[in-house]
Short mmCIF file of N, CA and C in Angstrom, two decimals:
data_model
loop_
_atom_site.label_atom_id
_atom_site.label_comp_id
_atom_site.label_asym_id
_atom_site.label_seq_id
_atom_site.Cartn_x
_atom_site.Cartn_y
_atom_site.Cartn_z
N UNK A 258 -12.27 185.85 -40.22
CA UNK A 258 -12.21 184.55 -39.61
C UNK A 258 -13.49 183.82 -39.96
N UNK A 259 -13.37 182.59 -40.46
CA UNK A 259 -14.54 181.78 -40.77
C UNK A 259 -14.52 180.53 -39.92
N UNK A 260 -15.69 180.18 -39.34
CA UNK A 260 -15.81 179.01 -38.49
C UNK A 260 -17.24 178.51 -38.53
N UNK A 261 -17.42 177.24 -38.74
CA UNK A 261 -18.75 176.63 -38.75
C UNK A 261 -19.73 177.37 -39.67
N UNK A 262 -19.25 177.83 -40.80
CA UNK A 262 -20.11 178.52 -41.75
C UNK A 262 -20.39 179.98 -41.41
N UNK A 263 -19.85 180.48 -40.33
CA UNK A 263 -20.03 181.88 -39.93
C UNK A 263 -18.76 182.66 -40.21
N UNK A 264 -18.93 183.94 -40.50
CA UNK A 264 -17.78 184.82 -40.73
C UNK A 264 -17.74 185.87 -39.62
N UNK A 265 -16.56 186.06 -39.05
CA UNK A 265 -16.35 187.03 -37.98
C UNK A 265 -15.25 187.98 -38.38
N UNK A 266 -15.37 189.24 -37.98
CA UNK A 266 -14.33 190.23 -38.22
C UNK A 266 -13.55 190.46 -36.93
N UNK A 267 -12.25 190.29 -37.01
CA UNK A 267 -11.37 190.51 -35.87
C UNK A 267 -10.19 191.32 -36.37
N UNK A 268 -9.83 192.38 -35.65
CA UNK A 268 -8.68 193.19 -36.03
C UNK A 268 -7.76 193.36 -34.85
N UNK A 269 -6.47 193.40 -35.15
CA UNK A 269 -5.48 193.61 -34.11
C UNK A 269 -4.38 194.50 -34.62
N UNK A 270 -3.51 194.88 -33.72
CA UNK A 270 -2.35 195.69 -34.08
C UNK A 270 -1.22 195.33 -33.13
N UNK A 271 -0.04 195.78 -33.46
CA UNK A 271 1.13 195.52 -32.63
C UNK A 271 1.78 196.85 -32.29
N UNK A 272 1.90 197.13 -30.98
CA UNK A 272 2.61 198.32 -30.53
C UNK A 272 4.04 197.90 -30.24
N UNK A 273 4.98 198.64 -30.78
CA UNK A 273 6.38 198.26 -30.59
C UNK A 273 6.64 196.92 -31.24
N UNK A 274 7.43 196.09 -30.58
CA UNK A 274 7.74 194.78 -31.13
C UNK A 274 7.08 193.64 -30.37
N UNK A 275 6.42 193.95 -29.25
CA UNK A 275 5.93 192.84 -28.44
C UNK A 275 4.64 193.12 -27.67
N UNK A 276 3.84 194.08 -28.15
CA UNK A 276 2.61 194.42 -27.43
C UNK A 276 1.39 194.30 -28.34
N UNK A 277 0.90 193.05 -28.56
CA UNK A 277 -0.28 192.88 -29.42
C UNK A 277 -1.55 193.38 -28.75
N UNK A 278 -2.43 193.97 -29.53
CA UNK A 278 -3.70 194.48 -29.03
C UNK A 278 -4.84 194.04 -29.95
N UNK A 279 -5.95 193.70 -29.36
CA UNK A 279 -7.19 193.46 -30.07
C UNK A 279 -7.88 194.80 -30.18
N UNK A 280 -8.21 195.25 -31.40
CA UNK A 280 -8.82 196.57 -31.55
C UNK A 280 -10.22 196.53 -32.16
N UNK A 281 -10.63 195.35 -32.62
CA UNK A 281 -11.99 195.20 -33.12
C UNK A 281 -12.41 193.75 -33.00
N UNK A 282 -13.63 193.55 -32.53
CA UNK A 282 -14.21 192.22 -32.42
C UNK A 282 -15.63 192.32 -32.94
N UNK A 283 -15.84 191.85 -34.16
CA UNK A 283 -17.14 192.01 -34.79
C UNK A 283 -17.43 193.48 -35.01
N UNK A 284 -18.57 193.91 -34.54
CA UNK A 284 -18.97 195.31 -34.70
C UNK A 284 -18.47 196.21 -33.58
N UNK A 285 -17.72 195.65 -32.64
CA UNK A 285 -17.27 196.40 -31.47
C UNK A 285 -15.85 196.92 -31.65
N UNK A 286 -15.65 198.20 -31.32
CA UNK A 286 -14.30 198.80 -31.30
C UNK A 286 -13.83 198.83 -29.86
N UNK A 287 -12.60 198.43 -29.62
CA UNK A 287 -12.03 198.45 -28.29
C UNK A 287 -10.51 198.37 -28.41
N UNK A 288 -9.83 198.41 -27.31
CA UNK A 288 -8.38 198.18 -27.32
C UNK A 288 -8.06 197.37 -26.08
N UNK A 289 -7.64 196.13 -26.28
CA UNK A 289 -7.37 195.26 -25.15
C UNK A 289 -6.09 194.47 -25.35
N UNK A 290 -5.42 194.19 -24.25
CA UNK A 290 -4.21 193.38 -24.27
C UNK A 290 -4.56 191.95 -24.65
N UNK A 291 -3.70 191.31 -25.42
CA UNK A 291 -3.91 189.92 -25.84
C UNK A 291 -2.92 189.02 -25.11
N UNK A 292 -3.10 188.92 -23.79
CA UNK A 292 -2.24 188.03 -23.02
C UNK A 292 -2.91 187.66 -21.71
N UNK A 293 -2.48 186.55 -21.15
CA UNK A 293 -2.96 186.13 -19.84
C UNK A 293 -4.41 185.71 -19.82
N UNK A 294 -5.04 185.88 -18.67
CA UNK A 294 -6.44 185.50 -18.47
C UNK A 294 -7.33 186.66 -18.91
N UNK A 295 -8.21 186.38 -19.87
CA UNK A 295 -9.10 187.41 -20.41
C UNK A 295 -10.56 187.00 -20.14
N UNK A 296 -11.31 187.86 -19.50
CA UNK A 296 -12.74 187.66 -19.29
C UNK A 296 -13.45 188.51 -20.35
N UNK A 297 -14.12 187.86 -21.27
CA UNK A 297 -14.80 188.55 -22.37
C UNK A 297 -16.31 188.42 -22.14
N UNK A 298 -17.02 189.55 -22.20
CA UNK A 298 -18.46 189.49 -21.96
C UNK A 298 -19.18 190.48 -22.86
N UNK A 299 -20.31 190.05 -23.41
CA UNK A 299 -21.17 190.96 -24.15
C UNK A 299 -22.32 191.36 -23.22
N UNK A 300 -22.70 192.63 -23.29
CA UNK A 300 -23.66 193.15 -22.32
C UNK A 300 -24.42 194.33 -22.89
N UNK A 301 -25.43 194.76 -22.17
CA UNK A 301 -26.15 195.98 -22.53
C UNK A 301 -25.30 197.17 -22.10
N UNK A 302 -25.29 198.21 -22.90
CA UNK A 302 -24.52 199.42 -22.61
C UNK A 302 -25.35 200.33 -21.72
N UNK A 303 -25.47 199.93 -20.45
CA UNK A 303 -26.25 200.69 -19.47
C UNK A 303 -25.43 200.88 -18.20
N UNK A 304 -25.73 201.90 -17.41
CA UNK A 304 -24.97 202.14 -16.17
C UNK A 304 -25.09 200.98 -15.19
N UNK A 305 -23.98 200.72 -14.49
CA UNK A 305 -23.99 199.79 -13.38
C UNK A 305 -23.40 198.42 -13.65
N UNK A 306 -23.39 197.98 -14.89
CA UNK A 306 -22.92 196.62 -15.17
C UNK A 306 -21.42 196.47 -14.90
N UNK A 307 -20.62 197.40 -15.39
CA UNK A 307 -19.17 197.31 -15.20
C UNK A 307 -18.83 197.37 -13.71
N UNK A 308 -19.46 198.26 -12.97
CA UNK A 308 -19.23 198.37 -11.53
C UNK A 308 -19.62 197.10 -10.79
N UNK A 309 -20.75 196.51 -11.18
CA UNK A 309 -21.22 195.27 -10.56
C UNK A 309 -20.22 194.15 -10.79
N UNK A 310 -19.72 194.04 -12.01
CA UNK A 310 -18.73 193.00 -12.33
C UNK A 310 -17.47 193.21 -11.49
N UNK A 311 -16.99 194.45 -11.41
CA UNK A 311 -15.80 194.73 -10.62
C UNK A 311 -15.99 194.38 -9.16
N UNK A 312 -17.14 194.71 -8.60
CA UNK A 312 -17.43 194.38 -7.20
C UNK A 312 -17.49 192.88 -6.98
N UNK A 313 -18.15 192.17 -7.89
CA UNK A 313 -18.26 190.72 -7.78
C UNK A 313 -16.87 190.07 -7.83
N UNK A 314 -16.04 190.49 -8.76
CA UNK A 314 -14.69 189.93 -8.86
C UNK A 314 -13.87 190.29 -7.62
N UNK A 315 -14.03 191.50 -7.12
CA UNK A 315 -13.32 191.92 -5.91
C UNK A 315 -13.70 191.07 -4.70
N UNK A 316 -14.99 190.75 -4.57
CA UNK A 316 -15.44 189.89 -3.47
C UNK A 316 -14.77 188.51 -3.53
N UNK A 317 -14.42 188.06 -4.72
CA UNK A 317 -13.78 186.76 -4.90
C UNK A 317 -12.26 186.87 -4.94
N UNK A 318 -11.74 188.07 -4.66
CA UNK A 318 -10.29 188.32 -4.66
C UNK A 318 -9.64 188.08 -6.03
N UNK A 319 -10.40 188.38 -7.09
CA UNK A 319 -9.89 188.29 -8.46
C UNK A 319 -9.52 189.71 -8.89
N UNK A 320 -8.24 189.95 -9.13
CA UNK A 320 -7.77 191.28 -9.48
C UNK A 320 -7.89 191.55 -10.97
N UNK A 321 -8.36 192.75 -11.31
CA UNK A 321 -8.44 193.20 -12.71
C UNK A 321 -7.17 193.95 -13.03
N UNK A 322 -6.40 193.43 -13.99
CA UNK A 322 -5.14 194.06 -14.38
C UNK A 322 -5.37 195.16 -15.42
N UNK A 323 -6.26 194.92 -16.36
CA UNK A 323 -6.59 195.89 -17.42
C UNK A 323 -8.07 195.74 -17.75
N UNK A 324 -8.64 196.77 -18.35
CA UNK A 324 -10.05 196.72 -18.72
C UNK A 324 -10.27 197.51 -20.01
N UNK A 325 -11.13 196.96 -20.87
CA UNK A 325 -11.51 197.67 -22.08
C UNK A 325 -12.98 197.37 -22.38
N UNK A 326 -13.73 198.38 -22.78
CA UNK A 326 -15.11 198.18 -23.21
C UNK A 326 -15.30 198.87 -24.55
N UNK A 327 -16.23 198.36 -25.32
CA UNK A 327 -16.51 198.94 -26.62
C UNK A 327 -17.98 198.80 -26.98
N UNK A 328 -18.49 199.77 -27.68
CA UNK A 328 -19.88 199.77 -28.12
C UNK A 328 -20.00 199.28 -29.55
N UNK A 329 -21.19 198.81 -29.87
CA UNK A 329 -21.54 198.54 -31.25
C UNK A 329 -22.10 199.86 -31.78
N UNK A 330 -21.34 200.57 -32.60
CA UNK A 330 -21.76 201.88 -33.08
C UNK A 330 -21.40 202.96 -32.09
N UNK A 331 -22.01 204.14 -32.28
CA UNK A 331 -21.67 205.29 -31.46
C UNK A 331 -22.80 205.72 -30.52
N UNK A 332 -23.90 204.98 -30.49
CA UNK A 332 -25.06 205.39 -29.72
C UNK A 332 -25.10 204.65 -28.38
N UNK A 333 -25.19 205.38 -27.27
CA UNK A 333 -25.29 204.73 -25.95
C UNK A 333 -26.57 203.91 -25.82
N UNK A 334 -26.50 202.88 -24.99
CA UNK A 334 -27.70 202.12 -24.65
C UNK A 334 -27.92 200.86 -25.47
N UNK A 335 -27.06 200.58 -26.42
CA UNK A 335 -27.23 199.38 -27.24
C UNK A 335 -26.41 198.22 -26.70
N UNK A 336 -25.81 197.49 -27.61
CA UNK A 336 -24.97 196.37 -27.23
C UNK A 336 -23.53 196.84 -27.01
N UNK A 337 -22.84 196.15 -26.11
CA UNK A 337 -21.45 196.49 -25.81
C UNK A 337 -20.69 195.21 -25.50
N UNK A 338 -19.38 195.34 -25.48
CA UNK A 338 -18.51 194.21 -25.14
C UNK A 338 -17.47 194.71 -24.15
N UNK A 339 -17.08 193.84 -23.25
CA UNK A 339 -16.03 194.18 -22.30
C UNK A 339 -14.99 193.07 -22.27
N UNK A 340 -13.75 193.47 -22.07
CA UNK A 340 -12.66 192.51 -21.89
C UNK A 340 -11.88 192.95 -20.66
N UNK A 341 -11.79 192.05 -19.69
CA UNK A 341 -11.00 192.30 -18.50
C UNK A 341 -9.82 191.35 -18.50
N UNK A 342 -8.62 191.89 -18.38
CA UNK A 342 -7.44 191.05 -18.19
C UNK A 342 -7.31 190.84 -16.69
N UNK A 343 -7.34 189.59 -16.26
CA UNK A 343 -7.36 189.24 -14.85
C UNK A 343 -6.06 188.57 -14.42
N UNK A 344 -5.76 188.64 -13.13
CA UNK A 344 -4.59 187.95 -12.60
C UNK A 344 -4.84 186.47 -12.38
N UNK A 345 -6.11 186.08 -12.17
CA UNK A 345 -6.47 184.68 -11.97
C UNK A 345 -7.80 184.39 -12.66
N UNK A 346 -8.08 183.13 -12.90
CA UNK A 346 -9.35 182.71 -13.47
C UNK A 346 -10.43 182.79 -12.38
N UNK A 347 -11.57 183.40 -12.67
CA UNK A 347 -12.64 183.47 -11.67
C UNK A 347 -13.19 182.08 -11.34
N UNK A 348 -13.65 181.88 -10.10
CA UNK A 348 -14.28 180.60 -9.73
C UNK A 348 -15.52 180.34 -10.59
N UNK A 349 -15.87 179.07 -10.74
CA UNK A 349 -17.04 178.69 -11.54
C UNK A 349 -18.32 179.35 -11.04
N UNK A 350 -18.44 179.47 -9.72
CA UNK A 350 -19.65 180.09 -9.15
C UNK A 350 -19.76 181.55 -9.59
N UNK A 351 -18.63 182.24 -9.66
CA UNK A 351 -18.61 183.63 -10.09
C UNK A 351 -18.99 183.73 -11.56
N UNK A 352 -18.47 182.81 -12.37
CA UNK A 352 -18.83 182.79 -13.80
C UNK A 352 -20.33 182.58 -13.96
N UNK A 353 -20.92 181.72 -13.14
CA UNK A 353 -22.36 181.48 -13.21
C UNK A 353 -23.14 182.73 -12.83
N UNK A 354 -22.68 183.44 -11.80
CA UNK A 354 -23.34 184.69 -11.40
C UNK A 354 -23.27 185.73 -12.51
N UNK A 355 -22.12 185.81 -13.17
CA UNK A 355 -21.97 186.75 -14.28
C UNK A 355 -22.96 186.41 -15.39
N UNK A 356 -23.03 185.14 -15.74
CA UNK A 356 -23.91 184.70 -16.83
C UNK A 356 -25.38 184.92 -16.49
N UNK A 357 -25.72 184.85 -15.21
CA UNK A 357 -27.12 184.99 -14.80
C UNK A 357 -27.60 186.44 -14.72
N UNK A 358 -26.69 187.40 -14.80
CA UNK A 358 -27.09 188.82 -14.72
C UNK A 358 -27.94 189.16 -15.95
N UNK A 359 -29.05 189.83 -15.74
CA UNK A 359 -29.99 190.13 -16.84
C UNK A 359 -29.40 191.02 -17.93
N UNK A 360 -28.38 191.81 -17.60
CA UNK A 360 -27.78 192.70 -18.59
C UNK A 360 -26.59 192.11 -19.33
N UNK A 361 -26.20 190.90 -18.95
CA UNK A 361 -25.05 190.25 -19.60
C UNK A 361 -25.55 189.12 -20.48
N UNK A 362 -25.20 189.20 -21.76
CA UNK A 362 -25.67 188.20 -22.71
C UNK A 362 -24.80 186.96 -22.73
N UNK A 363 -23.47 187.15 -22.65
CA UNK A 363 -22.55 186.03 -22.76
C UNK A 363 -21.26 186.38 -22.03
N UNK A 364 -20.66 185.38 -21.40
CA UNK A 364 -19.39 185.58 -20.70
C UNK A 364 -18.50 184.36 -20.92
N UNK A 365 -17.21 184.63 -21.10
CA UNK A 365 -16.28 183.55 -21.41
C UNK A 365 -14.88 183.93 -20.93
N UNK A 366 -14.12 182.94 -20.47
CA UNK A 366 -12.73 183.15 -20.10
C UNK A 366 -11.85 182.57 -21.21
N UNK A 367 -10.89 183.35 -21.64
CA UNK A 367 -9.90 182.90 -22.63
C UNK A 367 -8.54 183.01 -21.96
N UNK A 368 -7.76 181.95 -22.02
CA UNK A 368 -6.44 181.96 -21.41
C UNK A 368 -5.38 181.94 -22.51
N UNK A 369 -4.60 183.00 -22.55
CA UNK A 369 -3.49 183.13 -23.50
C UNK A 369 -2.18 183.11 -22.72
N UNK A 370 -1.06 182.93 -23.41
CA UNK A 370 0.23 183.02 -22.70
C UNK A 370 0.38 184.38 -22.03
N UNK A 371 1.13 184.40 -20.95
CA UNK A 371 1.40 185.65 -20.24
C UNK A 371 2.16 186.62 -21.14
N UNK A 372 2.13 187.88 -20.80
CA UNK A 372 2.85 188.90 -21.57
C UNK A 372 4.32 188.51 -21.71
N UNK A 373 4.81 188.52 -22.93
CA UNK A 373 6.20 188.20 -23.20
C UNK A 373 6.49 186.72 -23.37
N UNK A 374 5.52 185.85 -23.07
CA UNK A 374 5.71 184.40 -23.20
C UNK A 374 5.22 183.92 -24.56
N UNK A 375 5.88 182.92 -25.08
CA UNK A 375 5.46 182.32 -26.35
C UNK A 375 4.42 181.25 -26.10
N UNK A 376 3.48 181.05 -27.03
CA UNK A 376 2.54 179.94 -26.88
C UNK A 376 3.29 178.61 -26.94
N UNK A 377 2.77 177.60 -26.23
CA UNK A 377 3.43 176.30 -26.15
C UNK A 377 3.71 175.71 -27.53
N UNK A 378 2.77 175.86 -28.48
CA UNK A 378 2.97 175.26 -29.80
C UNK A 378 4.16 175.90 -30.52
N UNK A 379 4.44 177.18 -30.25
CA UNK A 379 5.56 177.84 -30.90
C UNK A 379 6.87 177.49 -30.20
N UNK A 380 6.84 177.36 -28.89
CA UNK A 380 8.04 176.98 -28.15
C UNK A 380 8.55 175.63 -28.64
N UNK A 381 7.62 174.67 -28.78
CA UNK A 381 8.01 173.33 -29.20
C UNK A 381 8.51 173.32 -30.65
N UNK A 382 7.94 174.17 -31.48
CA UNK A 382 8.37 174.18 -32.88
C UNK A 382 9.74 174.81 -33.06
N UNK A 383 10.18 175.62 -32.08
CA UNK A 383 11.48 176.26 -32.17
C UNK A 383 12.61 175.42 -31.58
N UNK A 384 12.25 174.34 -30.88
CA UNK A 384 13.28 173.50 -30.25
C UNK A 384 13.93 172.56 -31.24
#
């Protein structure tokens, strides 16, 4: 993938006929569902960050449907990435708290069609 003069490596796969998965994002290996509300965050690979995020989301009544984390390389303690599939979009205040954590480098919400749903652009093109 090329954008704004930068090149990114992204890999995916399809399980069965309708279960797309993201299996690589840059230097990170992971396996995550590609549907619904996705919270993507890059962080330090140290104890406590994943638990803290889960507790923070729980306090805001944001349910985690699926979770995947991946390291850059095979050595603990370096950079890592996490993807949480959520039932709802976290409040802005929660996103700010996530971004302000010293161990989290970047956090972003991506909203994709729900599992089994077609993207709007494809629905309209099929009509």
